[in-house]
Amino acid sequence: MAAQVLKAEVVAVAKFLFCFLMMGLTLYAQTLPEDELQVNLNTYFDNFGVVIAYPAVSVTKQIAPNTSVSGRYLVDVISAASMRSLFRVDGVTSASKKTEGGDAFPNEVRHEFTGGITQAIGDVRASVNAIYSTENDYYSRTLAADISIPFALKNTILSLGVVKSWDIVAPDNRLWEKDKSVLTLNAGLTQNINKSWLVQLNLWYSNNTGFLSDAYQVIGINTLGRVRFYSPAYPDNRDRRAVGIRTVFALDDISSIQLGYRYYWDTWDIKSNTANILYQRYLTENIRGVFGWRIYNQSKAYFFLPEYTAPLELMAVDSKLNESVTNEFEVSLKFNSEIFKSTPILKSIMMETTELSVGVNFYMRNTVTPDWHSRFRMLYAYIATIGYRYKF
Amino acid sequence: MMTKRLLLAFTILTAVFLTGCATVQPWEKGLLGDPIMLIDSNPLEKGLIEHHLDYREGSVGGTGAQSGGCGCG
């Protein structure tokens, strides 16, 4: 039965995507993404003992005057010191322990494959992407389509997108498999206000259904001196909405400021505010500096409690559903190929139109009550990034 | 109530954008095309950097960057 429903959904989405592309073909339209090769290596470390490396390779290539294809391969390699805890599967990352079916070492590996096609017809650009993600206890298939339509000498660009994913959750410590389905719609409007100022508005909606809980977290309840462990229980439906505005304006010919604000609310009673500021400046002709600050706060989900004295129909202890405030700071430098012309080794890989970027983000999350697993209120994390971008 | 107000504000802003802005001619767009003026100069890189937020915070969306799969880290 579930397979039939899944098949019907796949057929419906395929029909939609076909009509979507046909609609694009009947319009007139615009520029394709540039041919490029990108290699990125990101690493994440935090004080909860989580270490993640996620390298990615992507290629975009124009194959016809109005058609471009792209592909990406990404790996998430997760290792968590907290896996030495009493829990059979790590509670901080929800990654599987190697003794419980996770990969031998590191503790968990996720592979993600993306393939896409972009079609330009006159000034309209339409693209379709398919994503397949697999790991030992979670599988995800995603279809995404978006279209961007410029108006008024390309001073106004309307973007519309739809994303549908079908996930299967198969925890190592359970005998069952459960489905999760996500449908996301987004709309954006970008407007050039003048030759040094632009504004973008974004509307976002997402419907999540199925197994939305976490199979690896546990809730300990002390009853008459004995602690019994229960699984969290979340609602099986969640409607999520966000509206955002972002603006960029030039301070002079070599620097700019980007400001953004987003308001988010959902049917689990989480409401959040996000504000960010990004300052970019050419430090020299060949080096661009990016300096950012993001501040975020959220209310807790209505079924979240830091401690339970008796089992309830809905229960959650995950800190990401708790009331919290976060700050994130970003510093990155982008180097173009000119600077490496006399550098051994690098000069051979830094062709013209190549950009090398290095950066670090420092992330701090403060929850109003301690995390259920680490017992820390503060999460400190570092995200280091190295990127190589070659336009050919 | 809050939702209605936000949607109303968005609608008004949209109407203003579509009807009230000065046209920037193609030859005046040199600075707008510079990397420092792009809202997402590298969407792939941005999506990767923001990947961790999906698993540390209870809200996503509305920023243009996306990533898929569980990636439970």
CSV table of C-alpha atoms in Angstrom, one decimal:
chain,number,residue,atom,x,y,z
A,1,MET,CA,0.0,0.0,0.0
A,2,ALA,CA,2.8,2.4,1.0
A,3,ALA,CA,4.6,1.5,-2.2
A,4,GLN,CA,1.6,2.3,-4.3
A,5,VAL,CA,1.1,5.6,-2.6
A,6,LEU,CA,4.8,6.4,-3.1
A,7,LYS,CA,4.6,5.4,-6.8
A,8,ALA,CA,1.5,7.6,-7.3
A,9,GLU,CA,3.4,10.5,-5.6
A,10,VAL,CA,6.4,10.0,-7.8
A,11,VAL,CA,4.2,10.0,-11.0
A,12,ALA,CA,2.4,13.1,-9.8
A,13,VAL,CA,5.6,15.0,-9.2
A,14,ALA,CA,7.1,13.8,-12.5
A,15,LYS,CA,4.1,15.1,-14.3
A,16,PHE,CA,4.4,18.4,-12.5
A,17,LEU,CA,8.0,18.7,-13.4
A,18,PHE,CA,7.3,17.9,-17.0
A,19,CYS,CA,4.6,20.6,-17.2
A,20,PHE,CA,6.9,22.9,-15.3
A,21,LEU,CA,9.7,22.6,-17.9
A,22,MET,CA,7.2,22.8,-20.8
A,23,MET,CA,5.9,26.0,-19.3
A,24,GLY,CA,9.5,27.3,-19.3
A,25,LEU,CA,10.0,26.2,-22.9
A,26,THR,CA,7.0,28.3,-24.1
A,27,LEU,CA,8.4,31.5,-22.6
A,28,TYR,CA,11.4,33.5,-23.7
A,29,ALA,CA,14.5,33.7,-21.7
A,30,GLN,CA,18.1,34.0,-19.9
A,31,THR,CA,21.6,33.2,-18.8
A,32,LEU,CA,22.8,29.8,-17.8
A,33,PRO,CA,24.9,29.0,-14.7
A,34,GLU,CA,28.6,29.3,-15.6
A,35,ASP,CA,30.6,26.2,-16.3
A,36,GLU,CA,32.6,25.5,-13.2
A,37,LEU,CA,34.2,22.9,-11.0
A,38,GLN,CA,33.9,23.3,-7.3
A,39,VAL,CA,35.7,21.3,-4.6
A,40,ASN,CA,34.7,22.1,-1.0
A,41,LEU,CA,35.9,20.7,2.3
A,42,ASN,CA,34.0,21.6,5.4
A,43,THR,CA,34.7,20.5,8.9
A,44,TYR,CA,32.6,20.9,12.1
A,45,PHE,CA,33.8,20.5,15.7
A,46,ASP,CA,31.8,21.2,18.9
A,47,ASN,CA,32.1,20.9,22.7
A,48,PHE,CA,29.6,18.1,22.7
A,49,GLY,CA,32.3,15.9,21.2
A,50,VAL,CA,31.0,15.9,17.6
A,51,VAL,CA,33.4,16.0,14.7
A,52,ILE,CA,32.1,16.1,11.1
A,53,ALA,CA,33.9,16.4,7.8
A,54,TYR,CA,31.8,16.9,4.7
A,55,PRO,CA,33.7,17.2,1.4
A,56,ALA,CA,31.8,17.9,-1.8
A,57,VAL,CA,32.6,18.0,-5.5
A,58,SER,CA,30.3,19.6,-8.0
A,59,VAL,CA,30.5,20.3,-11.8
A,60,THR,CA,28.3,22.5,-14.0
A,61,LYS,CA,28.7,22.2,-17.8
A,62,GLN,CA,26.8,23.8,-20.6
A,63,ILE,CA,25.9,21.1,-23.1
A,64,ALA,CA,23.9,23.1,-25.6
A,65,PRO,CA,23.3,26.8,-26.3
A,66,ASN,CA,20.4,26.9,-23.8
A,67,THR,CA,21.0,23.9,-21.7
A,68,SER,CA,23.3,23.2,-18.8
A,69,VAL,CA,23.7,20.1,-16.6
A,70,SER,CA,25.2,19.8,-13.2
A,71,GLY,CA,26.3,17.0,-10.8
A,72,ARG,CA,27.4,16.9,-7.2
A,73,TYR,CA,28.7,14.3,-4.8
A,74,LEU,CA,28.9,15.0,-1.1
A,75,VAL,CA,30.0,12.9,1.9
A,76,ASP,CA,29.1,13.5,5.5
A,77,VAL,CA,31.6,11.8,7.7
A,78,ILE,CA,30.5,11.8,11.3
A,79,SER,CA,32.5,10.9,14.4
A,80,ALA,CA,31.3,11.6,17.9
A,81,ALA,CA,33.3,11.2,21.1
A,82,SER,CA,30.0,11.1,22.9
A,83,MET,CA,29.4,7.7,21.5
A,84,ARG,CA,31.2,6.4,24.5
A,85,SER,CA,28.1,7.1,26.5
A,86,LEU,CA,25.7,4.6,27.9
A,87,PHE,CA,23.3,4.9,25.0
A,88,ARG,CA,23.5,2.3,22.3
A,89,VAL,CA,23.4,5.0,19.6
A,90,ASP,CA,24.8,8.4,20.0
A,91,GLY,CA,22.3,10.9,21.3
A,92,VAL,CA,23.9,14.1,20.3
A,93,THR,CA,24.3,13.5,16.6
A,94,SER,CA,21.7,10.6,16.3
A,95,ALA,CA,24.5,8.9,14.3
A,96,SER,CA,24.7,5.2,14.7
A,97,LYS,CA,27.4,3.6,16.8
A,98,LYS,CA,29.7,1.3,14.8
A,99,THR,CA,28.8,-1.7,17.0
A,100,GLU,CA,25.1,-1.1,16.2
A,101,GLY,CA,25.3,-1.2,12.4
A,102,GLY,CA,27.0,2.0,11.6
A,103,ASP,CA,30.0,2.0,9.4
A,104,ALA,CA,33.2,0.6,10.8
A,105,PHE,CA,35.0,3.9,11.1
A,106,PRO,CA,34.2,6.8,11.3
A,107,ASN,CA,31.0,6.3,13.1
A,108,GLU,CA,28.7,7.2,10.2
A,109,VAL,CA,29.0,8.1,6.6
A,110,ARG,CA,26.3,9.6,4.4
A,111,HIS,CA,26.6,9.8,0.6
A,112,GLU,CA,24.6,12.4,-1.4
A,113,PHE,CA,24.3,12.4,-5.1
A,114,THR,CA,22.7,15.3,-7.1
A,115,GLY,CA,22.0,15.6,-10.8
A,116,GLY,CA,20.3,18.5,-12.4
A,117,ILE,CA,19.5,20.2,-15.7
A,118,THR,CA,18.9,23.9,-16.4
A,119,GLN,CA,17.1,25.2,-19.4
A,120,ALA,CA,17.2,28.8,-20.5
A,121,ILE,CA,14.5,30.1,-22.9
A,122,GLY,CA,14.9,33.8,-23.6
A,123,ASP,CA,15.1,35.4,-20.2
A,124,VAL,CA,13.4,32.6,-18.2
A,125,ARG,CA,15.5,30.0,-16.5
A,126,ALA,CA,14.1,26.7,-15.3
A,127,SER,CA,15.9,23.9,-13.6
A,128,VAL,CA,15.2,20.5,-12.2
A,129,ASN,CA,17.4,18.6,-9.7
A,130,ALA,CA,17.2,15.1,-8.3
A,131,ILE,CA,19.0,14.3,-5.0
A,132,TYR,CA,19.6,10.9,-3.5
A,133,SER,CA,21.0,10.6,-0.1
A,134,THR,CA,21.9,7.3,1.6
A,135,GLU,CA,23.4,6.2,4.9
A,136,ASN,CA,23.0,3.0,6.9
A,137,ASP,CA,19.8,4.1,8.7
A,138,TYR,CA,18.3,6.9,6.6
A,139,TYR,CA,17.5,7.2,2.9
A,140,SER,CA,16.2,10.3,1.1
A,141,ARG,CA,15.0,10.9,-2.5
A,142,THR,CA,14.4,14.5,-3.5
A,143,LEU,CA,13.1,16.2,-6.6
A,144,ALA,CA,13.4,20.0,-6.9
A,145,ALA,CA,12.3,22.4,-9.5
A,146,ASP,CA,12.7,26.1,-9.8
A,147,ILE,CA,12.1,28.9,-12.3
A,148,SER,CA,13.3,32.4,-12.4
A,149,ILE,CA,11.5,35.1,-14.5
A,150,PRO,CA,13.1,38.5,-15.0
A,151,PHE,CA,11.1,41.7,-15.6
A,152,ALA,CA,11.8,45.3,-16.3
A,153,LEU,CA,15.2,45.0,-18.0
A,154,LYS,CA,16.1,42.2,-15.5
A,155,ASN,CA,15.8,44.7,-12.6
A,156,THR,CA,13.1,42.5,-11.1
A,157,ILE,CA,13.5,38.7,-10.8
A,158,LEU,CA,10.7,36.5,-9.6
A,159,SER,CA,11.8,33.0,-8.4
A,160,LEU,CA,9.5,30.1,-7.7
A,161,GLY,CA,10.5,26.7,-6.4
A,162,VAL,CA,9.1,23.4,-5.3
A,163,VAL,CA,10.9,20.6,-3.5
A,164,LYS,CA,9.5,17.2,-2.7
A,165,SER,CA,11.4,14.6,-0.7
A,166,TRP,CA,10.5,11.0,0.3
A,167,ASP,CA,12.6,9.7,3.2
A,168,ILE,CA,12.9,6.4,4.9
A,169,VAL,CA,14.0,6.2,8.5
A,170,ALA,CA,15.4,2.8,9.4
A,171,PRO,CA,17.1,3.1,12.9
A,172,ASP,CA,19.7,0.5,13.8
A,173,ASN,CA,18.2,-0.1,17.2
A,174,ARG,CA,14.7,-0.8,15.8
A,175,LEU,CA,13.1,-3.5,13.6
A,176,TRP,CA,10.8,-1.1,11.8
A,177,GLU,CA,11.1,1.4,8.9
A,178,LYS,CA,9.0,4.5,8.7
A,179,ASP,CA,8.4,7.1,6.0
A,180,LYS,CA,8.8,10.8,6.2
A,181,SER,CA,7.7,13.2,3.4
A,182,VAL,CA,8.5,16.9,2.9
A,183,LEU,CA,6.9,19.3,0.5
A,184,THR,CA,8.5,22.7,0.3
A,185,LEU,CA,7.4,25.8,-1.7
A,186,ASN,CA,9.3,29.0,-2.0
A,187,ALA,CA,9.0,32.3,-3.7
A,188,GLY,CA,11.5,35.1,-4.0
A,189,LEU,CA,11.5,38.5,-5.5
A,190,THR,CA,14.7,40.4,-6.1
A,191,GLN,CA,14.7,44.0,-7.1
A,192,ASN,CA,17.4,46.4,-8.1
A,193,ILE,CA,16.6,49.6,-6.4
A,194,ASN,CA,19.4,51.5,-8.0
A,195,LYS,CA,22.9,50.8,-9.4
A,196,SER,CA,24.3,50.1,-6.0
A,197,TRP,CA,21.4,48.7,-4.0
A,198,LEU,CA,19.2,45.7,-4.3
A,199,VAL,CA,16.5,44.0,-2.1
A,200,GLN,CA,15.2,40.5,-2.0
A,201,LEU,CA,12.0,39.2,-0.4
A,202,ASN,CA,11.5,35.5,0.4
A,203,LEU,CA,8.4,33.5,1.3
A,204,TRP,CA,8.9,29.8,2.3
A,205,TYR,CA,6.4,27.1,3.3
A,206,SER,CA,7.1,23.5,4.2
A,207,ASN,CA,4.8,20.6,5.1
A,208,ASN,CA,6.4,17.6,6.9
A,209,THR,CA,4.5,14.4,7.5
A,210,GLY,CA,5.3,10.9,8.8
A,211,PHE,CA,8.0,10.0,11.3
A,212,LEU,CA,9.3,13.3,12.5
A,213,SER,CA,10.7,12.1,15.8
A,214,ASP,CA,14.2,10.9,16.7
A,215,ALA,CA,14.6,7.2,17.2
A,216,TYR,CA,17.9,7.4,19.0
A,217,GLN,CA,17.2,9.9,21.7
A,218,VAL,CA,15.9,8.6,25.0
A,219,ILE,CA,13.9,10.2,27.9
A,220,GLY,CA,14.6,8.9,31.4
A,221,ILE,CA,11.7,9.1,33.8
A,222,ASN,CA,12.3,8.4,37.5
A,223,THR,CA,9.4,6.6,38.9
A,224,LEU,CA,9.6,5.5,42.6
A,225,GLY,CA,13.3,5.3,42.5
A,226,ARG,CA,13.6,3.4,39.2
A,227,VAL,CA,14.5,5.1,36.0
A,228,ARG,CA,12.6,3.9,33.0
A,229,PHE,CA,13.6,5.0,29.4
A,230,TYR,CA,11.1,6.1,26.8
A,231,SER,CA,11.4,7.2,23.2
A,232,PRO,CA,10.5,10.8,22.3
A,233,ALA,CA,7.1,11.1,20.6
A,234,TYR,CA,6.5,14.0,18.2
A,235,PRO,CA,3.4,14.9,16.2
A,236,ASP,CA,3.4,13.3,12.7
A,237,ASN,CA,2.6,16.6,10.9
A,238,ARG,CA,4.3,20.0,10.9
A,239,ASP,CA,3.6,23.1,8.8
A,240,ARG,CA,6.5,25.5,8.7
A,241,ARG,CA,6.5,29.0,7.3
A,242,ALA,CA,9.1,31.8,7.0
A,243,VAL,CA,9.3,35.2,5.5
A,244,GLY,CA,12.6,37.0,5.0
A,245,ILE,CA,14.0,40.1,3.6
A,246,ARG,CA,17.6,40.7,2.6
A,247,THR,CA,19.3,43.8,1.1
A,248,VAL,CA,22.7,44.6,-0.2
A,249,PHE,CA,24.1,48.1,-0.8
A,250,ALA,CA,27.5,49.3,-1.8
A,251,LEU,CA,29.4,51.5,0.6
A,252,ASP,CA,31.9,52.4,-2.2
A,253,ASP,CA,33.4,50.6,-5.2
A,254,ILE,CA,35.2,48.0,-3.0
A,255,SER,CA,32.9,47.3,-0.1
A,256,SER,CA,29.3,46.4,0.6
A,257,ILE,CA,27.0,45.6,3.5
A,258,GLN,CA,24.3,42.9,3.5
A,259,LEU,CA,21.5,43.0,6.0
A,260,GLY,CA,18.9,40.3,6.5
A,261,TYR,CA,15.9,39.5,8.7
A,262,ARG,CA,13.8,36.3,8.8
A,263,TYR,CA,10.7,35.5,10.8
A,264,TYR,CA,9.7,31.8,11.1
A,265,TRP,CA,6.7,30.1,12.7
A,266,ASP,CA,5.3,26.6,12.7
A,267,THR,CA,2.5,24.4,14.0
A,268,TRP,CA,4.8,23.1,16.8
A,269,ASP,CA,4.7,26.6,18.3
A,270,ILE,CA,8.3,27.4,17.4
A,271,LYS,CA,8.7,31.0,16.5
A,272,SER,CA,12.1,32.4,15.6
A,273,ASN,CA,13.8,35.7,14.6
A,274,THR,CA,17.0,35.7,12.6
A,275,ALA,CA,19.0,38.8,11.8
A,276,ASN,CA,22.4,39.0,10.1
A,277,ILE,CA,24.9,41.4,8.8
A,278,LEU,CA,27.6,40.7,6.3
A,279,TYR,CA,30.4,43.1,5.4
A,280,GLN,CA,32.4,42.4,2.3
A,281,ARG,CA,35.5,44.3,1.1
A,282,TYR,CA,38.3,43.9,-1.3
A,283,LEU,CA,41.4,44.0,1.0
A,284,THR,CA,43.6,44.1,-2.1
A,285,GLU,CA,42.9,43.7,-5.8
A,286,ASN,CA,43.1,39.9,-5.4
A,287,ILE,CA,41.7,39.3,-1.9
A,288,ARG,CA,38.1,39.7,-0.8
A,289,GLY,CA,37.3,39.6,2.9
A,290,VAL,CA,33.9,38.5,4.2
A,291,PHE,CA,32.9,39.3,7.8
A,292,GLY,CA,29.5,38.3,9.1
A,293,TRP,CA,27.4,38.1,12.3
A,294,ARG,CA,24.2,36.2,12.7
A,295,ILE,CA,21.9,36.4,15.7
A,296,TYR,CA,19.0,34.0,16.2
A,297,ASN,CA,16.4,33.3,18.9
A,298,GLN,CA,13.5,30.8,19.1
A,299,SER,CA,10.7,29.7,21.4
A,300,LYS,CA,10.3,26.1,22.4
A,301,ALA,CA,8.0,23.5,20.8
A,302,TYR,CA,4.8,23.1,22.8
A,303,PHE,CA,5.6,19.5,23.7
A,304,PHE,CA,9.2,20.1,24.7
A,305,LEU,CA,10.1,19.7,28.4
A,306,PRO,CA,13.6,19.6,29.9
A,307,GLU,CA,12.5,16.9,32.5
A,308,TYR,CA,9.6,14.5,32.6
A,309,THR,CA,8.0,13.0,35.8
A,310,ALA,CA,5.5,10.8,33.9
A,311,PRO,CA,5.2,9.6,30.3
A,312,LEU,CA,3.1,11.8,28.1
A,313,GLU,CA,1.5,11.3,24.7
A,314,LEU,CA,4.0,13.8,23.1
A,315,MET,CA,7.5,14.2,24.5
A,316,ALA,CA,10.7,15.8,23.3
A,317,VAL,CA,14.1,16.6,24.9
A,318,ASP,CA,16.0,17.6,21.8
A,319,SER,CA,17.7,20.9,22.4
A,320,LYS,CA,16.9,22.2,19.0
A,321,LEU,CA,13.2,22.2,20.1
A,322,ASN,CA,14.1,24.2,23.2
A,323,GLU,CA,14.1,27.9,23.7
A,324,SER,CA,17.5,29.3,22.7
A,325,VAL,CA,19.6,32.2,21.5
A,326,THR,CA,22.5,31.7,19.1
A,327,ASN,CA,25.2,33.9,17.8
A,328,GLU,CA,27.4,33.0,14.8
A,329,PHE,CA,30.5,34.9,13.5
A,330,GLU,CA,32.0,34.3,10.1
A,331,VAL,CA,35.3,35.3,8.7
A,332,SER,CA,36.4,34.2,5.3
A,333,LEU,CA,38.9,35.2,2.6
A,334,LYS,CA,38.5,34.7,-1.1
A,335,PHE,CA,41.7,34.7,-3.2
A,336,ASN,CA,41.8,34.9,-7.0
A,337,SER,CA,44.4,33.1,-9.1
A,338,GLU,CA,46.6,36.2,-9.6
A,339,ILE,CA,47.9,36.0,-6.1
A,340,PHE,CA,49.3,32.4,-6.6
A,341,LYS,CA,51.2,33.1,-9.8
A,342,SER,CA,54.5,32.7,-8.1
A,343,THR,CA,53.5,30.2,-5.5
A,344,PRO,CA,55.0,26.7,-5.9
A,345,ILE,CA,52.4,23.9,-6.4
A,346,LEU,CA,49.4,26.2,-6.1
A,347,LYS,CA,50.3,28.0,-9.3
A,348,SER,CA,49.8,24.8,-11.2
A,349,ILE,CA,46.2,24.3,-10.0
A,350,MET,CA,45.2,28.0,-9.8
A,351,MET,CA,44.3,28.7,-13.4
A,352,GLU,CA,42.9,31.9,-14.6
A,353,THR,CA,39.3,32.4,-13.3
A,354,THR,CA,40.0,30.3,-10.2
A,355,GLU,CA,39.0,31.3,-6.7
A,356,LEU,CA,40.3,29.8,-3.5
A,357,SER,CA,38.4,30.5,-0.3
A,358,VAL,CA,39.2,29.8,3.3
A,359,GLY,CA,37.0,30.6,6.2
A,360,VAL,CA,35.9,29.8,9.8
A,361,ASN,CA,32.6,30.2,11.5
A,362,PHE,CA,32.2,30.3,15.3
A,363,TYR,CA,28.8,29.2,16.5
A,364,MET,CA,27.4,29.6,20.0
A,365,ARG,CA,23.9,28.3,21.1
A,366,ASN,CA,22.6,29.0,24.6
A,367,THR,CA,19.5,27.0,25.6
A,368,VAL,CA,17.5,27.9,28.7
A,369,THR,CA,17.9,24.5,30.2
A,370,PRO,CA,20.8,22.0,29.9
A,371,ASP,CA,21.0,19.6,26.9
A,372,TRP,CA,19.4,16.2,27.7
A,373,HIS,CA,22.6,14.3,26.9
A,374,SER,CA,25.6,16.5,27.4
A,375,ARG,CA,24.0,18.5,30.3
A,376,PHE,CA,25.6,21.6,28.8
A,377,ARG,CA,23.5,24.7,28.2
A,378,MET,CA,26.1,26.2,25.9
A,379,LEU,CA,27.1,24.6,22.6
A,380,TYR,CA,30.3,26.0,21.0
A,381,ALA,CA,31.1,25.0,17.5
A,382,TYR,CA,33.7,25.7,14.9
A,383,ILE,CA,33.1,25.3,11.2
A,384,ALA,CA,36.2,25.5,9.0
A,385,THR,CA,35.9,25.7,5.2
A,386,ILE,CA,38.2,25.5,2.2
A,387,GLY,CA,36.8,25.9,-1.2
A,388,TYR,CA,38.3,25.7,-4.7
A,389,ARG,CA,36.2,27.2,-7.6
A,390,TYR,CA,37.4,26.9,-11.2
A,391,LYS,CA,35.3,28.5,-14.0
A,392,PHE,CA,36.2,27.0,-17.3
B,1,MET,CA,-2.9,37.8,13.4
B,2,MET,CA,0.9,38.1,13.2
B,3,THR,CA,0.8,36.0,10.0
B,4,LYS,CA,-1.8,38.2,8.4
B,5,ARG,CA,0.3,41.3,9.2
B,6,LEU,CA,3.4,39.7,7.7
B,7,LEU,CA,1.6,38.7,4.6
B,8,LEU,CA,0.1,42.2,4.3
B,9,ALA,CA,3.5,43.7,4.7
B,10,PHE,CA,5.0,41.4,2.1
B,11,THR,CA,2.2,42.1,-0.4
B,12,ILE,CA,2.7,45.9,0.0
B,13,LEU,CA,6.4,45.6,-0.3
B,14,THR,CA,6.0,43.5,-3.4
B,15,ALA,CA,3.6,46.0,-5.0
B,16,VAL,CA,6.0,48.8,-4.2
B,17,PHE,CA,8.9,46.8,-5.8
B,18,LEU,CA,7.0,46.0,-8.9
B,19,THR,CA,5.7,49.5,-9.5
B,20,GLY,CA,7.8,52.1,-7.9
B,21,CYS,CA,11.5,51.5,-8.7
B,22,ALA,CA,13.7,53.4,-10.9
B,23,THR,CA,15.0,51.3,-13.8
B,24,VAL,CA,18.7,50.5,-13.8
B,25,GLN,CA,20.0,50.4,-17.3
B,26,PRO,CA,22.2,47.4,-18.4
B,27,TRP,CA,25.3,49.6,-18.7
B,28,GLU,CA,24.8,50.8,-15.1
B,29,LYS,CA,24.9,47.3,-13.6
B,30,GLY,CA,28.6,46.9,-13.3
B,31,LEU,CA,28.7,47.2,-9.6
B,32,LEU,CA,25.5,45.1,-9.1
B,33,GLY,CA,27.3,42.2,-10.9
B,34,ASP,CA,30.4,42.3,-8.6
B,35,PRO,CA,30.8,39.4,-6.2
B,36,ILE,CA,30.5,41.8,-3.2
B,37,MET,CA,27.0,42.7,-4.3
B,38,LEU,CA,25.6,39.2,-4.9
B,39,ILE,CA,23.2,38.1,-2.1
B,40,ASP,CA,24.4,34.5,-2.6
B,41,SER,CA,27.7,34.7,-4.5
B,42,ASN,CA,28.2,30.9,-4.1
B,43,PRO,CA,24.9,29.1,-3.2
B,44,LEU,CA,26.6,25.7,-3.0
B,45,GLU,CA,29.2,26.9,-0.5
B,46,LYS,CA,26.6,28.7,1.5
B,47,GLY,CA,24.4,25.6,1.7
B,48,LEU,CA,27.3,23.6,3.0
B,49,ILE,CA,28.2,26.1,5.6
B,50,GLU,CA,24.6,26.4,6.8
B,51,HIS,CA,24.1,22.6,6.7
B,52,HIS,CA,24.8,22.3,10.5
B,53,LEU,CA,22.0,24.8,11.4
B,54,ASP,CA,19.3,22.3,10.3
B,55,TYR,CA,20.4,20.1,13.2
B,56,ARG,CA,21.1,22.7,15.9
B,57,GLU,CA,18.0,25.0,15.5
B,58,GLY,CA,14.3,24.4,15.2
B,59,SER,CA,13.7,26.6,12.2
B,60,VAL,CA,14.9,26.6,8.6
B,61,GLY,CA,13.9,28.2,5.3
B,62,GLY,CA,13.5,31.6,3.9
B,63,THR,CA,17.2,32.2,3.3
B,64,GLY,CA,17.5,30.6,-0.2
B,65,ALA,CA,20.1,27.9,0.8
B,66,GLN,CA,19.1,24.3,1.0
B,67,SER,CA,20.6,20.9,1.7
B,68,GLY,CA,19.2,17.4,1.7
B,69,GLY,CA,19.3,14.1,3.5
B,70,CYS,CA,19.5,13.4,7.2
B,71,GLY,CA,23.2,14.4,7.9
B,72,CYS,CA,22.3,14.1,11.6
B,73,GLY,CA,25.5,15.7,12.7
